[in-house]
Amino acid sequence: GLNFIDLMVRQGNIDNPPKTPLVPGFECSGIVEALGDSVKGFEIGDRVMAFVNYNAWAEVVCTPVEFVYKIPDDMSFSEAAAFPMNFVTAYMMLFEVANLREGMSVLVHSAGGGVGQAVAQLCSTIPNVTVFGTASSFKHEAIKDSVTHLFDRNADYVQEVKRISTDGVDIVLDCLCGENTGKGLSLLKPLGTYILYGSSNMVTGETKSFFSFAKSWWQVEKVNPIKLYEENKVIAGFSLLNLLFKQNRSGLVKGVMDKLLNLYNSKKIKPVVDSLWALEEVKEAMQRIHDRGNIGKLILDVEKAPTPLMANDSTETSEAGEEEEDHEGDNENKERMPFIQ
């Protein structure tokens, strides 16, 4: 599975980035080829999905048994590779941190992405939950049925939310950071919870920009504990990778995975796969995430052959996902990588 955190790793926008060379990736699915001497509960040939502390984008992956889970019989390998990061993150934020209950309201950014779609599906398992979502306008038609109120990612969503819900919302899930931190806190109802689980606003170009990094943090509202006390608001952070690989909470995550697989088996949730890519196409796949062009999860498929490049293509896809005509007089051959839905 490809995640936005992989872009941040590539650019060094994380604490203590690993030394190169490295193989990226934190989740995968496949067939068990070998077992450690003391491993119980799995057999060679089992279909499994797993968390990996890097090295997931490979043909052969080794990871401790506590990070491995059996795949349900009717779940495909591509769905399984799209499942762990998105759904565990969404579930733990909603139910372990924010204590989502009947009648509550949730604001989630990047509602068309993998976590956003997982949040929307999990909210639908609780009665009478209102979901506010922001997403690029070209995604609205595809995801409009998954959220209650959908806003353009560039619109003034604070005013839009307050127009519908004067008191604001109970839960804000923020993967953007920057100025959205202050906006999210301002929207919280008393006893509401704001959770930061990413900082994608820091990724603005092909390479790490210290200006963008500094600007994003400069826009973060300084949190005053006394103000939180007076307003009865909760601010939290969530990092699944740190929880698994630095804080040794794999047992807690396993319990969450058991609940999620029960929801999947009862057909209440289902991972949304945007597209499949060959390993050789990882550059183009990451560009699609960078441009926020995906709806759901992008998957690297080790058995997929690369899609042939297309020359003399008359159109390119813009960041908004709309096709733009070439400018007159531009006679260079255009090459782009089509994606498979």
Short mmCIF file of C-alpha atoms in Angstrom, two decimals:
data_model
loop_
_atom_site.label_atom_id
_atom_site.label_comp_id
_atom_site.label_asym_id
_atom_site.label_seq_id
_atom_site.Cartn_x
_atom_site.Cartn_y
_atom_site.Cartn_z
CA GLY A 1 0.00 0.00 0.00
CA LEU A 2 1.06 3.58 -0.74
CA ASN A 3 0.39 6.24 1.89
CA PHE A 4 1.02 9.97 2.15
CA ILE A 5 3.58 9.23 4.86
CA ASP A 6 5.68 7.59 2.12
CA LEU A 7 5.96 10.95 0.37
CA MET A 8 7.06 12.54 3.63
CA VAL A 9 9.68 9.82 4.11
CA ARG A 10 10.97 10.38 0.58
CA GLN A 11 11.38 14.10 1.23
CA GLY A 12 12.79 13.74 4.74
CA ASN A 13 9.78 15.51 6.30
CA ILE A 14 9.76 13.18 9.32
CA ASP A 15 11.76 12.91 12.52
CA ASN A 16 14.96 10.88 12.12
CA PRO A 17 14.45 9.82 8.50
CA PRO A 18 16.20 6.53 7.71
CA LYS A 19 19.51 6.50 5.91
CA THR A 20 19.50 5.61 2.23
CA PRO A 21 19.46 3.25 0.47
CA LEU A 22 16.15 1.93 1.81
CA VAL A 23 13.00 0.22 0.57
CA PRO A 24 9.92 2.30 1.56
CA GLY A 25 6.49 1.06 2.55
CA PHE A 26 4.70 0.14 5.79
CA GLU A 27 1.95 -2.33 4.80
CA CYS A 28 1.56 -5.23 2.42
CA SER A 29 -0.33 -8.43 1.66
CA GLY A 30 0.89 -11.75 0.31
CA ILE A 31 1.42 -15.46 0.94
CA VAL A 32 3.51 -16.87 3.79
CA GLU A 33 6.69 -18.40 2.36
CA ALA A 34 8.59 -19.18 5.55
CA LEU A 35 8.11 -19.15 9.32
CA GLY A 36 10.41 -18.50 12.27
CA ASP A 37 11.08 -21.48 14.54
CA SER A 38 8.76 -20.30 17.33
CA VAL A 39 5.94 -18.92 15.16
CA LYS A 40 2.49 -20.34 15.92
CA GLY A 41 -0.90 -19.68 14.35
CA PHE A 42 0.32 -19.43 10.77
CA GLU A 43 1.27 -21.95 8.09
CA ILE A 44 3.19 -21.71 4.84
CA GLY A 45 0.71 -20.79 2.13
CA ASP A 46 -1.53 -18.65 4.36
CA ARG A 47 -2.89 -15.47 2.81
CA VAL A 48 -1.89 -12.59 5.10
CA MET A 49 -1.59 -8.83 5.44
CA ALA A 50 1.03 -7.15 7.57
CA PHE A 51 2.54 -3.98 8.96
CA VAL A 52 6.24 -3.57 8.19
CA ASN A 53 8.71 -1.03 9.59
CA TYR A 54 9.85 -0.02 6.09
CA ASN A 55 10.68 -2.52 3.29
CA ALA A 56 7.03 -3.26 2.35
CA TRP A 57 7.53 -2.32 -1.33
CA ALA A 58 9.33 -5.54 -2.16
CA GLU A 59 8.72 -8.99 -3.59
CA VAL A 60 9.78 -10.66 -0.32
CA VAL A 61 9.08 -9.12 3.09
CA CYS A 62 10.10 -10.20 6.60
CA THR A 63 8.25 -8.89 9.66
CA PRO A 64 7.59 -10.05 13.26
CA VAL A 65 4.56 -12.28 13.68
CA GLU A 66 2.73 -9.78 15.93
CA PHE A 67 2.30 -7.49 12.90
CA VAL A 68 0.73 -10.19 10.67
CA TYR A 69 -2.99 -10.97 10.21
CA LYS A 70 -4.85 -13.57 8.16
CA ILE A 71 -6.89 -12.29 5.22
CA PRO A 72 -10.62 -13.17 5.10
CA ASP A 73 -11.44 -15.65 2.33
CA ASP A 74 -13.39 -13.17 0.22
CA MET A 75 -10.88 -10.29 0.56
CA SER A 76 -8.57 -9.76 -2.41
CA PHE A 77 -4.83 -9.15 -2.02
CA SER A 78 -5.24 -5.57 -3.27
CA GLU A 79 -8.01 -4.91 -0.71
CA ALA A 80 -5.83 -6.46 1.99
CA ALA A 81 -2.90 -4.18 1.12
CA ALA A 82 -5.31 -1.23 1.37
CA PHE A 83 -6.77 -2.29 4.71
CA PRO A 84 -4.36 -2.09 7.71
CA MET A 85 -3.04 1.50 7.77
CA ASN A 86 -6.25 3.26 6.75
CA PHE A 87 -8.79 1.34 8.79
CA VAL A 88 -6.75 0.90 11.97
CA THR A 89 -5.88 4.61 11.94
CA ALA A 90 -9.51 5.61 11.37
CA TYR A 91 -10.89 3.19 13.97
CA MET A 92 -8.45 4.10 16.72
CA MET A 93 -8.91 7.83 16.25
CA LEU A 94 -12.71 7.58 16.25
CA PHE A 95 -13.24 5.00 18.98
CA GLU A 96 -10.07 4.77 21.09
CA VAL A 97 -9.18 8.49 21.20
CA ALA A 98 -12.38 10.44 20.48
CA ASN A 99 -14.96 7.93 21.82
CA LEU A 100 -17.40 8.29 18.91
CA ARG A 101 -21.00 7.64 19.93
CA GLU A 102 -24.48 7.86 18.52
CA GLY A 103 -25.56 11.34 17.42
CA MET A 104 -22.06 12.85 17.25
CA SER A 105 -20.56 14.85 14.35
CA VAL A 106 -17.15 14.45 12.69
CA LEU A 107 -15.11 16.70 10.37
CA VAL A 108 -12.52 14.86 8.27
CA HIS A 109 -10.14 16.42 5.75
CA SER A 110 -9.12 14.63 2.52
CA ALA A 111 -12.43 12.77 2.62
CA GLY A 112 -11.67 11.09 -0.71
CA GLY A 113 -8.39 9.53 0.47
CA GLY A 114 -7.87 6.14 2.06
CA VAL A 115 -8.24 7.27 5.68
CA GLY A 116 -11.07 9.65 4.80
CA GLN A 117 -13.09 6.88 3.17
CA ALA A 118 -12.37 4.53 6.10
CA VAL A 119 -13.57 7.22 8.53
CA ALA A 120 -16.79 7.69 6.54
CA GLN A 121 -17.49 3.95 6.47
CA LEU A 122 -16.83 3.49 10.19
CA CYS A 123 -19.04 6.47 11.06
CA SER A 124 -21.85 4.80 9.13
CA THR A 125 -21.73 1.85 11.56
CA ILE A 126 -22.89 4.16 14.40
CA PRO A 127 -26.46 5.52 14.30
CA ASN A 128 -27.09 9.15 13.45
CA VAL A 129 -23.47 10.30 13.02
CA THR A 130 -23.02 13.42 10.85
CA VAL A 131 -19.86 13.50 8.73
CA PHE A 132 -18.49 16.77 7.33
CA GLY A 133 -15.77 16.27 4.72
CA THR A 134 -13.42 18.39 2.61
CA ALA A 135 -12.08 17.19 -0.74
CA SER A 136 -11.07 18.46 -4.15
CA SER A 137 -14.16 19.36 -6.15
CA PHE A 138 -13.53 16.79 -8.88
CA LYS A 139 -13.90 14.00 -6.27
CA HIS A 140 -17.29 15.15 -5.00
CA GLU A 141 -19.43 13.14 -7.41
CA ALA A 142 -17.60 9.91 -6.54
CA ILE A 143 -17.71 10.29 -2.75
CA LYS A 144 -20.87 12.37 -2.16
CA ASP A 145 -22.81 9.38 -0.81
CA SER A 146 -20.17 8.53 1.80
CA VAL A 147 -20.34 11.81 3.76
CA THR A 148 -23.26 13.90 4.99
CA HIS A 149 -21.91 17.34 4.00
CA LEU A 150 -19.08 17.75 1.49
CA PHE A 151 -17.08 20.95 0.92
CA ASP A 152 -14.41 21.96 -1.56
CA ARG A 153 -10.94 21.72 -0.01
CA ASN A 154 -10.26 25.37 -0.93
CA ALA A 155 -13.56 26.72 0.44
CA ASP A 156 -14.05 28.40 3.82
CA TYR A 157 -15.20 25.19 5.45
CA VAL A 158 -15.36 26.78 8.93
CA GLN A 159 -18.23 29.03 7.89
CA GLU A 160 -19.88 26.22 5.92
CA VAL A 161 -19.84 23.91 8.95
CA LYS A 162 -21.12 26.64 11.30
CA ARG A 163 -23.92 27.46 8.87
CA ILE A 164 -25.14 23.87 9.18
CA SER A 165 -24.15 23.24 12.80
CA THR A 166 -23.97 26.45 14.83
CA ASP A 167 -22.19 24.76 17.75
CA GLY A 168 -19.57 23.12 15.51
CA VAL A 169 -18.59 19.44 15.63
CA ASP A 170 -17.63 16.82 18.21
CA ILE A 171 -14.55 15.43 16.45
CA VAL A 172 -12.03 16.99 14.03
CA LEU A 173 -9.60 14.66 12.23
CA ASP A 174 -6.77 16.73 10.72
CA CYS A 175 -4.14 15.33 8.36
CA LEU A 176 -3.23 18.77 6.97
CA CYS A 177 -1.83 20.77 9.92
CA GLY A 178 -0.75 24.40 9.43
CA GLU A 179 -3.59 26.91 9.61
CA ASN A 180 -6.12 24.07 9.79
CA THR A 181 -5.13 23.40 13.41
CA GLY A 182 -6.59 26.68 14.61
CA LYS A 183 -9.62 26.29 12.37
CA GLY A 184 -10.26 22.78 13.70
CA LEU A 185 -10.00 23.87 17.33
CA SER A 186 -12.40 26.75 16.67
CA LEU A 187 -15.00 24.31 15.36
CA LEU A 188 -14.99 22.02 18.39
CA LYS A 189 -18.04 21.79 20.60
CA PRO A 190 -17.47 21.67 24.37
CA LEU A 191 -15.92 18.27 25.21
CA GLY A 192 -14.99 17.93 21.54
CA THR A 193 -11.73 16.30 20.38
CA TYR A 194 -9.26 17.57 17.76
CA ILE A 195 -6.83 14.89 16.52
CA LEU A 196 -3.77 15.62 14.39
CA TYR A 197 -2.64 12.54 12.47
CA GLY A 198 -0.60 14.02 9.62
CA SER A 199 0.91 17.19 8.18
CA SER A 200 0.45 16.92 4.43
CA ASN A 201 0.56 20.72 4.01
CA MET A 202 4.33 20.42 4.48
CA VAL A 203 4.60 18.48 1.20
CA THR A 204 4.22 21.07 -1.53
CA GLY A 205 6.80 20.17 -4.16
CA GLU A 206 9.07 17.44 -5.46
CA THR A 207 11.72 18.11 -2.83
CA LYS A 208 11.68 19.15 0.80
CA SER A 209 11.02 22.88 1.12
CA PHE A 210 12.21 24.42 4.36
CA PHE A 211 10.07 27.47 3.52
CA SER A 212 6.92 25.34 3.28
CA PHE A 213 7.92 23.46 6.42
CA ALA A 214 8.45 26.67 8.39
CA LYS A 215 5.32 28.32 7.00
CA SER A 216 3.16 25.33 7.93
CA TRP A 217 4.41 25.28 11.52
CA TRP A 218 4.22 29.08 11.79
CA GLN A 219 0.51 28.85 10.95
CA VAL A 220 -0.17 26.36 13.74
CA GLU A 221 -2.10 28.11 16.45
CA LYS A 222 -0.20 28.15 19.73
CA VAL A 223 -2.17 25.90 22.07
CA ASN A 224 -2.85 27.42 25.48
CA PRO A 225 -3.72 24.77 28.11
CA ILE A 226 -5.67 27.35 30.13
CA LYS A 227 -7.81 28.08 27.06
CA LEU A 228 -8.46 24.36 26.58
CA TYR A 229 -9.50 24.17 30.21
CA GLU A 230 -11.84 27.12 29.92
CA GLU A 231 -13.42 25.90 26.66
CA ASN A 232 -13.63 22.21 27.62
CA LYS A 233 -11.74 21.05 24.51
CA VAL A 234 -9.41 18.12 23.91
CA ILE A 235 -6.40 18.19 21.57
CA ALA A 236 -4.67 14.92 20.66
CA GLY A 237 -2.20 13.39 18.26
CA PHE A 238 -2.18 9.95 16.65
CA SER A 239 0.62 8.08 14.87
CA LEU A 240 -0.09 4.43 14.14
CA LEU A 241 3.51 3.73 13.08
CA ASN A 242 4.91 5.10 16.34
CA LEU A 243 2.28 3.14 18.29
CA LEU A 244 3.37 -0.08 16.57
CA PHE A 245 7.11 0.26 16.13
CA LYS A 246 8.24 2.64 18.90
CA GLN A 247 5.67 2.18 21.67
CA ASN A 248 5.11 -1.60 21.39
CA ARG A 249 1.32 -1.55 21.26
CA SER A 250 0.92 -4.36 18.71
CA GLY A 251 -1.43 -6.21 21.11
CA LEU A 252 -3.80 -3.23 21.21
CA VAL A 253 -3.69 -2.95 17.42
CA LYS A 254 -4.42 -6.67 17.05
CA GLY A 255 -7.60 -6.23 19.09
CA VAL A 256 -8.62 -3.39 16.77
CA MET A 257 -7.87 -5.51 13.69
CA ASP A 258 -10.10 -8.30 15.06
CA LYS A 259 -12.99 -5.81 15.37
CA LEU A 260 -12.33 -4.43 11.90
CA LEU A 261 -12.26 -7.86 10.30
CA ASN A 262 -15.59 -8.66 11.95
CA LEU A 263 -17.00 -5.48 10.41
CA TYR A 264 -15.56 -6.49 7.03
CA ASN A 265 -16.99 -10.00 7.25
CA SER A 266 -20.40 -8.56 8.08
CA LYS A 267 -20.06 -6.32 4.97
CA LYS A 268 -20.20 -3.07 6.94
CA ILE A 269 -16.81 -1.81 5.69
CA LYS A 270 -14.80 -2.37 2.52
CA PRO A 271 -11.46 -0.82 1.51
CA VAL A 272 -11.61 1.49 -1.50
CA VAL A 273 -8.82 0.75 -4.02
CA ASP A 274 -8.09 3.66 -6.35
CA SER A 275 -5.65 1.94 -8.72
CA LEU A 276 -3.00 -0.76 -9.15
CA TRP A 277 0.57 0.01 -10.24
CA ALA A 278 3.63 -2.06 -11.16
CA LEU A 279 6.73 -1.64 -8.97
CA GLU A 280 8.38 0.13 -11.92
CA GLU A 281 5.59 2.74 -11.85
CA VAL A 282 6.12 3.87 -8.27
CA LYS A 283 7.20 7.36 -9.39
CA GLU A 284 3.92 7.93 -11.23
CA ALA A 285 1.90 6.38 -8.39
CA MET A 286 3.49 8.71 -5.84
CA GLN A 287 2.84 11.67 -8.12
CA ARG A 288 -0.87 10.77 -8.13
CA ILE A 289 -0.89 10.88 -4.31
CA HIS A 290 1.13 14.11 -4.33
CA ASP A 291 -1.44 15.73 -6.64
CA ARG A 292 -4.30 14.48 -4.44
CA GLY A 293 -5.71 12.71 -7.48
CA ASN A 294 -6.64 9.44 -5.78
CA ILE A 295 -9.98 8.28 -4.42
CA GLY A 296 -9.08 5.57 -1.93
CA LYS A 297 -5.82 3.63 -1.85
CA LEU A 298 -3.07 3.17 -4.43
CA ILE A 299 -1.54 -0.31 -4.52
CA LEU A 300 1.82 -1.56 -5.84
CA ASP A 301 1.24 -4.98 -7.41
CA VAL A 302 4.43 -7.03 -7.80
CA GLU A 303 2.77 -9.25 -10.43
CA LYS A 304 1.54 -6.39 -12.61
CA ALA A 305 3.44 -5.51 -15.77
CA PRO A 306 4.09 -1.80 -16.33
CA THR A 307 1.50 -0.02 -18.46
CA PRO A 308 3.10 1.07 -21.77
CA LEU A 309 3.92 4.75 -22.00
CA MET A 310 1.73 6.67 -24.42
CA ALA A 311 3.45 9.17 -26.73
CA ASN A 312 1.82 12.11 -28.54
CA ASP A 313 -0.89 12.26 -25.93
CA SER A 314 -2.97 15.39 -26.53
CA THR A 315 -3.96 15.93 -22.92
CA GLU A 316 -2.45 16.04 -19.48
CA THR A 317 -4.23 15.70 -16.18
CA SER A 318 -4.17 18.77 -14.00
CA GLU A 319 -4.02 18.79 -10.21
CA ALA A 320 -7.76 19.30 -10.22
CA GLY A 321 -8.10 16.08 -12.19
CA GLU A 322 -9.48 17.85 -15.25
CA GLU A 323 -7.95 17.43 -18.66
CA GLU A 324 -6.14 20.46 -20.00
CA GLU A 325 -5.42 20.97 -23.68
CA ASP A 326 -1.80 21.44 -24.74
CA HIS A 327 -0.82 25.00 -25.47
CA GLU A 328 -0.56 25.79 -29.17
CA GLY A 329 2.95 25.50 -30.50
CA ASP A 330 4.04 22.95 -27.91
CA ASN A 331 5.12 20.13 -30.18
CA GLU A 332 7.02 18.01 -27.69
CA ASN A 333 5.81 14.44 -27.30
CA LYS A 334 3.77 14.02 -24.12
CA GLU A 335 4.18 10.88 -22.04
CA ARG A 336 1.99 9.94 -19.13
CA MET A 337 1.19 6.81 -17.27
CA PRO A 338 -2.46 5.78 -17.34
CA PHE A 339 -3.83 4.30 -14.14
CA ILE A 340 -6.12 1.33 -13.82
CA GLN A 341 -9.36 1.72 -11.89
#
